[in-house]
């Protein structure tokens, strides 16, 4: 995609990695050796140096967002009283719709206004409606709770996925999957991993039970604000500071561009559907597993939160690895065998092992956690999808493809909750798990017919 903003200075990058301006501009003084070394290290790791503080900001923001991730459904149910379980499921389902919608707009508005501005809008929405949501809970009004939580659901996708679009427009194509991997390191590092870890300590520190959960969610406001401030004042990379889409494109055309690219490039749509399936089981397990692990199998809330931290810590450690592996052995090969095949096996292990060991036993808990960690690790095998989706679109439609990729990434929340709502009443939790496995099988079949365009990735296809 051509760069429309004339204020930006075009640069050339010589083999030594030092950026020099075009002729006719005064050359800046050479970077100090220490700074050059730091930039070289970040580049070798696959992190775009100009965006380094952005990765930290996303980690802190998503940690705040993730504090509630493993107790929000029972918390809402308790606030609503009798019949609260069904109403809480409805509230969570509407939240998933908000995430789906906001994920699409994170992509198209980033093209229209620039990622940094959209990230600020997302942060403001999150903070304002988190306060409103916390104020609504004591009223026990289903409508008010649903409305405020829905509107808060618009916040994190606008913040996080706008930054992903910024990354995708900044990083060199041959390191695309690696950079996307680092994005998911910080994304998953916050939601649910560090968020759950903080909840383990803050819930009892704030008095335990419903009160401790409420104050833990109030604490999340501080973390979200700090995460936004790190990005706003720490990242000055020019691509994300203004419009990315060509000036000749109208606002309506940019907003509709994601849908247009799926119509004109059907392989983009297929890749988007595969990404939609990716983390849907993660969000589905957030709904069904707290009651299974904490209550039915007798390990309690604290143990469930500990399990979540460990399972997704494995995911954090391997996101960057699978991104780099995809750049090396091929993006589709990595997703097909590690992301889809191994994730399906890991998901079944996470479901069945806890039921095969003695309920409430210490050694059984750690074996069940190890099984879940297999799923968490292999889930990282989907990381190259962030490079595959725009590769099918071509350079001129890259921004539109990223809008659809962000939609799928956020839409996984909606799909995970939708599967639980549709299957749980008649198939039980086990039926939910096998439905997710079936979706993985479909994704495996579809991906077998896709091939990344020649020259789009650094390694084999």
Coordinates of C-alpha atoms in Angstrom, one line a residue:
X1 CA 0.0 0.0 0.0
X2 CA 1.4 3.4 -0.9
X3 CA 2.1 5.8 1.9
X4 CA -0.2 8.8 1.6
X5 CA 1.2 11.1 4.2
X6 CA 3.6 13.5 2.6
X7 CA 5.0 14.8 5.9
X8 CA 6.7 11.5 6.6
X9 CA 10.4 11.4 5.6
X10 CA 11.4 8.5 3.3
X11 CA 14.4 6.6 4.5
X12 CA 16.8 4.1 3.0
X13 CA 18.3 1.3 5.0
X14 CA 21.8 0.3 4.1
X15 CA 23.3 -3.2 4.8
X16 CA 24.7 -2.1 8.2
X17 CA 21.2 -1.5 9.5
X18 CA 21.7 2.3 10.1
X19 CA 19.0 4.4 8.6
X20 CA 20.1 7.3 6.4
X21 CA 17.8 10.0 5.0
X22 CA 17.3 10.8 1.3
X23 CA 19.7 13.1 -0.4
X24 CA 19.0 16.7 0.2
X25 CA 18.5 16.2 4.0
X26 CA 21.0 16.8 6.7
X27 CA 22.3 13.6 8.0
X28 CA 21.7 13.0 11.7
X29 CA 24.7 12.2 14.0
X30 CA 25.5 8.5 14.2
X31 CA 23.8 6.5 16.9
X32 CA 25.9 5.8 20.0
X33 CA 27.3 2.2 19.9
X34 CA 25.2 1.1 22.9
X35 CA 22.0 2.3 21.3
X36 CA 22.8 0.6 18.1
X37 CA 23.5 -2.6 19.9
X38 CA 20.2 -2.4 21.7
X39 CA 18.4 -1.8 18.4
X40 CA 20.2 -4.7 16.8
X41 CA 19.3 -7.1 19.6
X42 CA 15.6 -6.2 19.4
X43 CA 15.7 -6.6 15.6
X44 CA 17.3 -10.0 15.9
X45 CA 14.6 -11.0 18.4
X46 CA 11.9 -9.9 15.9
X47 CA 10.7 -6.9 17.8
X48 CA 10.4 -3.6 15.8
X49 CA 12.7 -1.3 17.8
X50 CA 10.5 1.8 17.3
X51 CA 7.5 0.0 18.8
X52 CA 9.3 -1.6 21.7
X53 CA 7.4 0.5 24.3
X54 CA 4.2 -0.4 22.6
X55 CA 4.7 -4.1 23.3
X56 CA 5.1 -3.2 27.0
X57 CA 2.1 -1.0 27.0
X58 CA -0.1 -3.8 25.5
X59 CA 1.2 -6.2 28.1
X60 CA 0.2 -3.9 31.0
X61 CA -3.1 -3.0 29.4
X62 CA -4.1 -6.6 28.8
X63 CA -3.0 -7.5 32.3
X64 CA -5.6 -5.1 33.6
X65 CA -8.2 -6.5 31.2
X66 CA -7.3 -10.1 32.2
X67 CA -7.7 -9.8 35.9
X68 CA -11.4 -10.7 35.7
X69 CA -11.1 -13.3 32.9
X70 CA -11.5 -16.4 35.1
X71 CA -14.1 -15.2 37.6
X72 CA -16.3 -12.7 35.7
X73 CA -19.1 -15.2 34.8
X74 CA -19.8 -16.5 38.3
X75 CA -19.3 -12.9 39.6
X76 CA -22.0 -11.6 37.4
X77 CA -24.2 -14.5 38.3
X78 CA -23.8 -13.9 42.0
X79 CA -24.6 -10.2 41.5
X80 CA -27.9 -11.1 39.8
X81 CA -29.0 -13.6 42.4
X82 CA -31.6 -16.2 41.5
X83 CA -31.5 -17.2 37.9
X84 CA -28.2 -15.4 37.5
X85 CA -26.3 -18.1 35.7
X86 CA -28.4 -17.9 32.5
X87 CA -28.4 -14.1 32.6
X88 CA -24.7 -14.0 33.1
X89 CA -24.3 -16.3 30.1
X90 CA -26.3 -13.8 28.1
X91 CA -24.2 -10.8 29.3
X92 CA -21.0 -12.7 28.4
X93 CA -22.4 -13.5 25.0
X94 CA -23.2 -9.9 24.3
X95 CA -19.7 -8.9 25.4
X96 CA -18.4 -11.3 22.7
X97 CA -20.5 -9.5 20.1
X98 CA -18.9 -6.2 21.2
X99 CA -15.4 -7.7 20.9
X100 CA -16.2 -9.0 17.4
X101 CA -17.5 -5.6 16.2
X102 CA -14.7 -3.6 17.8
X103 CA -12.1 -5.9 16.4
X104 CA -13.2 -5.1 12.8
X105 CA -13.2 -1.4 13.5
X106 CA -9.7 -1.6 15.1
X107 CA -8.4 -2.6 11.7
X108 CA -10.3 -0.2 9.4
X109 CA -10.1 2.8 11.8
X110 CA -6.4 2.3 12.1
X111 CA -6.2 2.7 8.4
X112 CA -8.4 5.8 8.5
X113 CA -7.2 7.6 11.6
X114 CA -3.9 5.9 12.6
X115 CA -3.4 3.2 15.2
X116 CA -2.4 5.4 18.0
X117 CA -5.5 7.5 17.9
X118 CA -7.7 4.3 17.8
X119 CA -5.8 2.9 20.8
X120 CA -6.6 6.0 22.8
X121 CA -10.3 5.7 21.9
X122 CA -10.2 2.1 23.0
X123 CA -8.6 2.9 26.3
X124 CA -11.1 5.7 27.1
X125 CA -14.0 3.4 26.3
X126 CA -12.6 0.7 28.6
X127 CA -12.0 3.0 31.5
X128 CA -15.4 4.9 31.3
X129 CA -17.5 1.8 30.9
X130 CA -15.5 -0.3 33.5
X131 CA -16.5 2.3 36.0
X132 CA -20.1 2.2 34.8
X133 CA -20.1 -1.6 34.9
X134 CA -18.8 -1.7 38.5
X135 CA -21.5 0.8 39.4
X136 CA -24.2 -1.3 37.6
X137 CA -23.4 -4.6 39.4
X138 CA -24.9 -3.7 42.8
X139 CA -28.2 -2.7 41.1
X140 CA -28.7 -6.3 40.0
X141 CA -30.3 -4.9 36.8
X142 CA -29.7 -7.3 33.9
X143 CA -30.2 -4.6 31.3
X144 CA -27.8 -2.1 32.9
X145 CA -25.1 -4.7 33.6
X146 CA -25.4 -6.1 30.0
X147 CA -25.3 -2.6 28.4
X148 CA -22.2 -1.4 30.4
X149 CA -20.3 -4.6 29.9
X150 CA -21.1 -4.6 26.2
X151 CA -19.8 -1.1 25.8
X152 CA -16.7 -1.9 27.8
X153 CA -16.2 -4.8 25.4
X154 CA -15.4 -2.4 22.7
X155 CA -12.3 -1.1 24.5
X156 CA -9.7 -3.8 24.5
X157 CA -10.0 -4.8 20.8
X158 CA -9.6 -1.2 19.7
X159 CA -6.5 -0.9 21.8
X160 CA -4.8 -4.2 21.3
X161 CA -5.6 -5.0 17.6
X162 CA -4.9 -1.4 16.5
X163 CA -1.4 -2.0 17.8
X164 CA -1.2 -5.3 15.9
X165 CA -2.0 -3.3 12.7
X166 CA 0.7 -0.9 13.6
X167 CA 3.2 -3.8 13.9
X168 CA 2.1 -5.3 10.6
X169 CA 2.7 -2.0 8.8
X170 CA 6.1 -1.5 10.4
X171 CA 7.9 -4.8 10.4
X172 CA 9.8 -6.2 7.5
X173 CA 7.8 -8.9 5.6
X174 CA 10.4 -11.6 6.2
X175 CA 10.0 -11.2 10.0
X176 CA 6.3 -10.8 9.9
X177 CA 5.3 -14.0 11.8
X178 CA 8.0 -13.4 14.4
X179 CA 6.7 -9.9 15.2
X180 CA 3.1 -11.2 15.4
X181 CA 4.4 -13.9 17.7
X182 CA 5.8 -11.2 20.0
X183 CA 2.4 -9.4 19.9
X184 CA 0.8 -12.5 21.2
X185 CA 3.4 -13.0 23.8
X186 CA 2.4 -9.7 25.4
X187 CA -1.3 -10.1 24.6
X188 CA -1.6 -13.5 26.2
X189 CA 0.9 -12.5 28.8
X190 CA -1.7 -10.1 30.1
X191 CA -5.0 -11.9 29.2
X192 CA -5.3 -14.2 31.0
X193 CA -1.8 -15.0 32.5
X194 CA -0.6 -12.1 34.5
X195 CA -4.2 -10.9 35.0
X196 CA -5.0 -14.2 36.7
X197 CA -1.8 -14.2 38.7
X198 CA -2.7 -10.8 40.1
X199 CA -6.2 -12.0 40.9
X200 CA -4.7 -14.9 42.9
X201 CA -3.1 -12.3 45.2
X202 CA -5.6 -9.4 45.2
X203 CA -8.9 -11.3 45.7
X204 CA -7.9 -12.5 49.3
X205 CA -6.0 -9.2 49.9
X206 CA -9.2 -7.3 49.3
X207 CA -11.3 -9.5 51.6
X208 CA -12.0 -12.5 49.4
X209 CA -15.2 -13.6 47.8
X210 CA -17.4 -11.2 45.9
X211 CA -15.9 -8.2 47.5
X212 CA -12.4 -9.2 46.7
X213 CA -13.3 -9.8 43.1
X214 CA -15.0 -6.4 42.9
X215 CA -12.0 -4.5 44.2
X216 CA -9.7 -6.5 42.0
X217 CA -11.7 -5.3 39.0
X218 CA -11.4 -1.8 40.3
X219 CA -7.6 -2.2 40.4
X220 CA -7.7 -3.1 36.7
X221 CA -8.5 0.5 35.9
X222 CA -5.0 1.6 37.1
X223 CA -3.3 -1.0 34.9
X224 CA -5.3 -0.2 31.8
X225 CA -4.5 3.6 32.3
X226 CA -0.8 2.9 32.7
X227 CA -0.7 0.6 29.7
X228 CA -2.3 3.4 27.5
X229 CA 0.2 6.0 28.9
X230 CA 3.2 3.8 28.0
X231 CA 2.1 3.6 24.4
X232 CA 0.9 7.2 24.1
X233 CA 4.1 8.8 25.4
X234 CA 6.6 6.1 24.6
X235 CA 5.9 5.2 20.9
X236 CA 6.6 7.8 18.2
X237 CA 7.0 5.6 15.1
X238 CA 5.4 7.8 12.4
X239 CA 3.4 5.1 10.5
X240 CA 0.9 4.9 13.3
X241 CA 0.5 8.5 14.0
X242 CA -1.9 9.4 11.2
X243 CA -3.9 8.0 8.2
X244 CA -2.4 4.9 6.5
X245 CA -5.0 4.4 3.8
X246 CA -4.5 6.3 0.5
X247 CA -6.0 9.8 0.6
X248 CA -7.9 9.0 -2.5
X249 CA -10.0 6.4 -0.7
X250 CA -13.2 7.7 1.0
X251 CA -14.0 6.9 4.6
X252 CA -16.8 4.7 3.5
X253 CA -14.5 2.7 1.2
X254 CA -11.9 2.2 3.9
X255 CA -14.6 1.1 6.4
X256 CA -16.0 -1.4 3.9
X257 CA -12.5 -2.5 2.8
X258 CA -12.4 -5.6 5.0
X259 CA -15.6 -7.0 3.6
X260 CA -14.5 -6.1 0.1
X261 CA -11.2 -8.0 0.3
X262 CA -13.0 -11.1 1.5
X263 CA -15.3 -11.0 -1.6
X264 CA -12.5 -10.3 -4.1
X265 CA -9.9 -12.6 -2.4
X266 CA -11.8 -15.7 -1.1
X267 CA -8.6 -17.2 0.3
X268 CA -8.5 -14.3 2.8
X269 CA -11.9 -15.2 4.0
X270 CA -10.9 -18.9 4.4
X271 CA -7.8 -17.8 6.4
X272 CA -9.9 -15.5 8.5
X273 CA -12.3 -18.4 9.4
X274 CA -9.3 -20.5 10.4
X275 CA -8.0 -17.7 12.7
X276 CA -11.6 -17.4 14.1
X277 CA -11.4 -21.1 15.3
X278 CA -7.9 -20.6 16.7
X279 CA -8.5 -19.3 20.2
X280 CA -12.3 -20.0 20.4
X281 CA -11.7 -23.0 22.7
X282 CA -9.6 -20.8 25.0
X283 CA -12.6 -18.5 25.6
X284 CA -15.0 -21.4 25.8
X285 CA -12.9 -23.1 28.5
X286 CA -12.9 -19.8 30.5
X287 CA -16.7 -20.3 30.7
X288 CA -16.9 -24.1 31.5
X289 CA -13.7 -24.8 33.4
X290 CA -14.0 -22.6 36.5
X291 CA -17.0 -24.6 37.8
X292 CA -15.4 -28.0 36.7
X293 CA -12.0 -27.4 38.3
X294 CA -13.0 -25.2 41.2
X295 CA -16.3 -26.8 42.3
X296 CA -17.1 -30.2 40.7
X297 CA -13.6 -31.6 41.0
X298 CA -12.9 -29.9 44.3
X299 CA -9.7 -27.9 43.6
X300 CA -11.2 -24.4 44.4
X301 CA -10.9 -21.0 42.8
X302 CA -7.3 -20.4 43.7
X303 CA -6.2 -23.6 42.1
X304 CA -8.2 -22.8 39.0
X305 CA -6.5 -19.4 38.7
X306 CA -3.1 -21.1 39.3
X307 CA -3.8 -23.6 36.5
X308 CA -4.7 -20.7 34.1
X309 CA -1.5 -18.9 34.9
X310 CA 0.6 -22.0 34.2
X311 CA -1.3 -23.1 31.1
X312 CA -1.0 -19.7 29.4
X313 CA 2.5 -19.1 30.6
X314 CA 3.4 -22.0 28.3
X315 CA 1.6 -20.1 25.5
X316 CA 3.6 -17.0 26.2
X317 CA 6.9 -18.8 26.1
X318 CA 6.2 -20.4 22.7
X319 CA 4.4 -17.6 20.8
X320 CA 7.6 -16.0 19.6
X321 CA 9.1 -19.5 19.0
X322 CA 6.3 -20.6 16.6
X323 CA 6.4 -17.2 14.9
X324 CA 10.1 -17.7 14.2
X325 CA 9.5 -21.3 13.2
X326 CA 6.9 -20.3 10.7
X327 CA 9.3 -17.8 9.1
X328 CA 11.8 -20.7 8.9
X329 CA 9.8 -23.8 7.9
X330 CA 6.7 -22.2 6.4
X331 CA 3.7 -20.5 7.9
X332 CA 1.0 -22.9 6.7
X333 CA 3.0 -26.0 7.8
X334 CA 3.5 -24.6 11.2
X335 CA -0.2 -23.7 11.7
X336 CA -1.4 -27.0 10.2
X337 CA 0.6 -29.4 12.4
X338 CA 1.3 -27.4 15.6
X339 CA -1.5 -24.9 15.7
X340 CA -4.4 -27.1 14.6
X341 CA -3.4 -30.8 15.0
X342 CA -1.5 -30.5 18.3
X343 CA -3.9 -28.0 19.8
X344 CA -6.8 -30.5 19.3
X345 CA -4.9 -33.2 21.1
X346 CA -3.9 -30.8 23.9
X347 CA -7.5 -29.6 24.3
X348 CA -8.7 -33.2 24.8
X349 CA -5.9 -33.9 27.3
X350 CA -6.9 -30.8 29.3
X351 CA -10.5 -32.0 29.4
X352 CA -10.0 -35.7 30.2
X353 CA -7.0 -35.8 32.5
X354 CA -8.6 -33.8 35.3
X355 CA -11.5 -36.3 35.2
X356 CA -9.2 -39.3 35.3
X357 CA -7.2 -38.3 38.3
X358 CA -8.6 -38.4 41.9
X359 CA -10.7 -35.2 42.4
X360 CA -9.1 -32.7 44.8
X361 CA -5.8 -34.6 44.9
X362 CA -2.6 -32.5 44.8
X363 CA -0.7 -34.7 42.3
X364 CA -3.8 -34.9 40.2
X365 CA -4.0 -31.2 40.0
X366 CA -0.5 -30.8 38.8
X367 CA -1.0 -33.6 36.2
X368 CA -4.1 -31.9 35.0
X369 CA -2.3 -28.6 34.8
X370 CA 0.5 -30.3 32.7
X371 CA -2.1 -31.6 30.3
X372 CA -3.6 -28.1 30.0
X373 CA -0.2 -26.6 29.4
X374 CA 0.2 -28.8 26.3
X375 CA -2.9 -27.1 24.9
X376 CA -1.5 -23.6 25.9
X377 CA 1.8 -24.3 24.2
X378 CA 0.4 -25.7 21.0
X379 CA -2.2 -22.9 20.7
X380 CA 0.9 -20.7 19.9
X381 CA 1.3 -22.7 16.7
X382 CA -1.4 -20.4 15.1
X383 CA 0.9 -17.4 15.4
X384 CA 1.8 -17.3 11.7
X385 CA -1.9 -16.7 10.8
X386 CA -1.1 -13.0 11.4
X387 CA 1.2 -13.2 8.4
X388 CA -0.8 -15.6 6.3
X389 CA -4.0 -13.5 6.2
X390 CA -2.4 -10.3 4.7
X391 CA -0.2 -12.4 2.4
X392 CA -3.4 -13.7 0.6
X393 CA -4.6 -10.1 0.1
X394 CA -1.6 -8.6 -1.6
X395 CA 0.2 -5.4 -0.6
X396 CA -2.4 -3.0 -1.9
X397 CA -5.1 -4.6 0.4
X398 CA -2.9 -5.3 3.4
X399 CA -4.7 -3.0 5.7
X400 CA -8.1 -4.4 4.8
X401 CA -6.8 -7.9 5.4
X402 CA -5.5 -6.9 8.8
X403 CA -9.0 -5.5 9.6
X404 CA -10.4 -9.0 8.9
X405 CA -7.6 -10.7 10.8
X406 CA -8.3 -8.5 13.9
X407 CA -12.0 -9.3 13.5
X408 CA -11.3 -13.0 13.6
X409 CA -8.9 -12.6 16.6
X410 CA -11.6 -10.8 18.5
X411 CA -14.4 -12.9 17.1
X412 CA -12.8 -15.9 18.7
X413 CA -14.3 -14.6 22.0
X414 CA -17.7 -14.5 20.4
X415 CA -17.4 -18.0 18.8
X416 CA -16.1 -19.6 22.0
X417 CA -19.0 -18.2 24.0
X418 CA -21.5 -19.0 21.2
X419 CA -20.4 -22.7 21.1
X420 CA -20.8 -23.0 24.9
X421 CA -24.3 -21.4 24.7
X422 CA -25.4 -23.6 21.8
X423 CA -24.0 -26.9 22.9
X424 CA -23.9 -26.9 26.7
X425 CA -27.6 -27.3 27.3
X426 CA -27.8 -30.6 25.4
X427 CA -24.2 -31.8 25.1
X428 CA -22.8 -30.8 28.4
X429 CA -19.2 -29.6 28.9
X430 CA -17.8 -32.7 27.2
X431 CA -19.9 -32.0 24.1
X432 CA -18.6 -28.4 24.1
X433 CA -15.0 -29.7 24.0
X434 CA -15.7 -32.2 21.2
X435 CA -17.4 -29.4 19.2
X436 CA -14.2 -27.4 19.4
X437 CA -12.2 -30.4 18.3
X438 CA -14.6 -30.7 15.3
X439 CA -13.9 -27.1 14.4
X440 CA -10.2 -27.8 14.5
X441 CA -10.7 -30.7 12.1
X442 CA -12.6 -28.5 9.7
X443 CA -9.8 -25.9 9.9
X444 CA -7.2 -28.5 9.2
X445 CA -9.0 -29.6 6.0
X446 CA -9.5 -26.0 4.8
X447 CA -5.9 -25.1 5.4
X448 CA -4.7 -28.2 3.4
X449 CA -6.1 -26.5 0.3
X450 CA -4.3 -23.1 0.9
X451 CA -0.9 -22.1 -0.3
X452 CA 0.8 -18.8 0.5
X453 CA 1.6 -16.8 -2.7
X454 CA 5.1 -17.2 -4.1
X455 CA 7.6 -15.0 -2.4
X456 CA 5.3 -13.9 0.4
X457 CA 7.2 -15.8 3.1
X458 CA 10.9 -16.4 3.7
X459 CA 10.8 -20.2 3.8
X460 CA 9.0 -23.1 2.3
X461 CA 5.2 -23.3 1.8

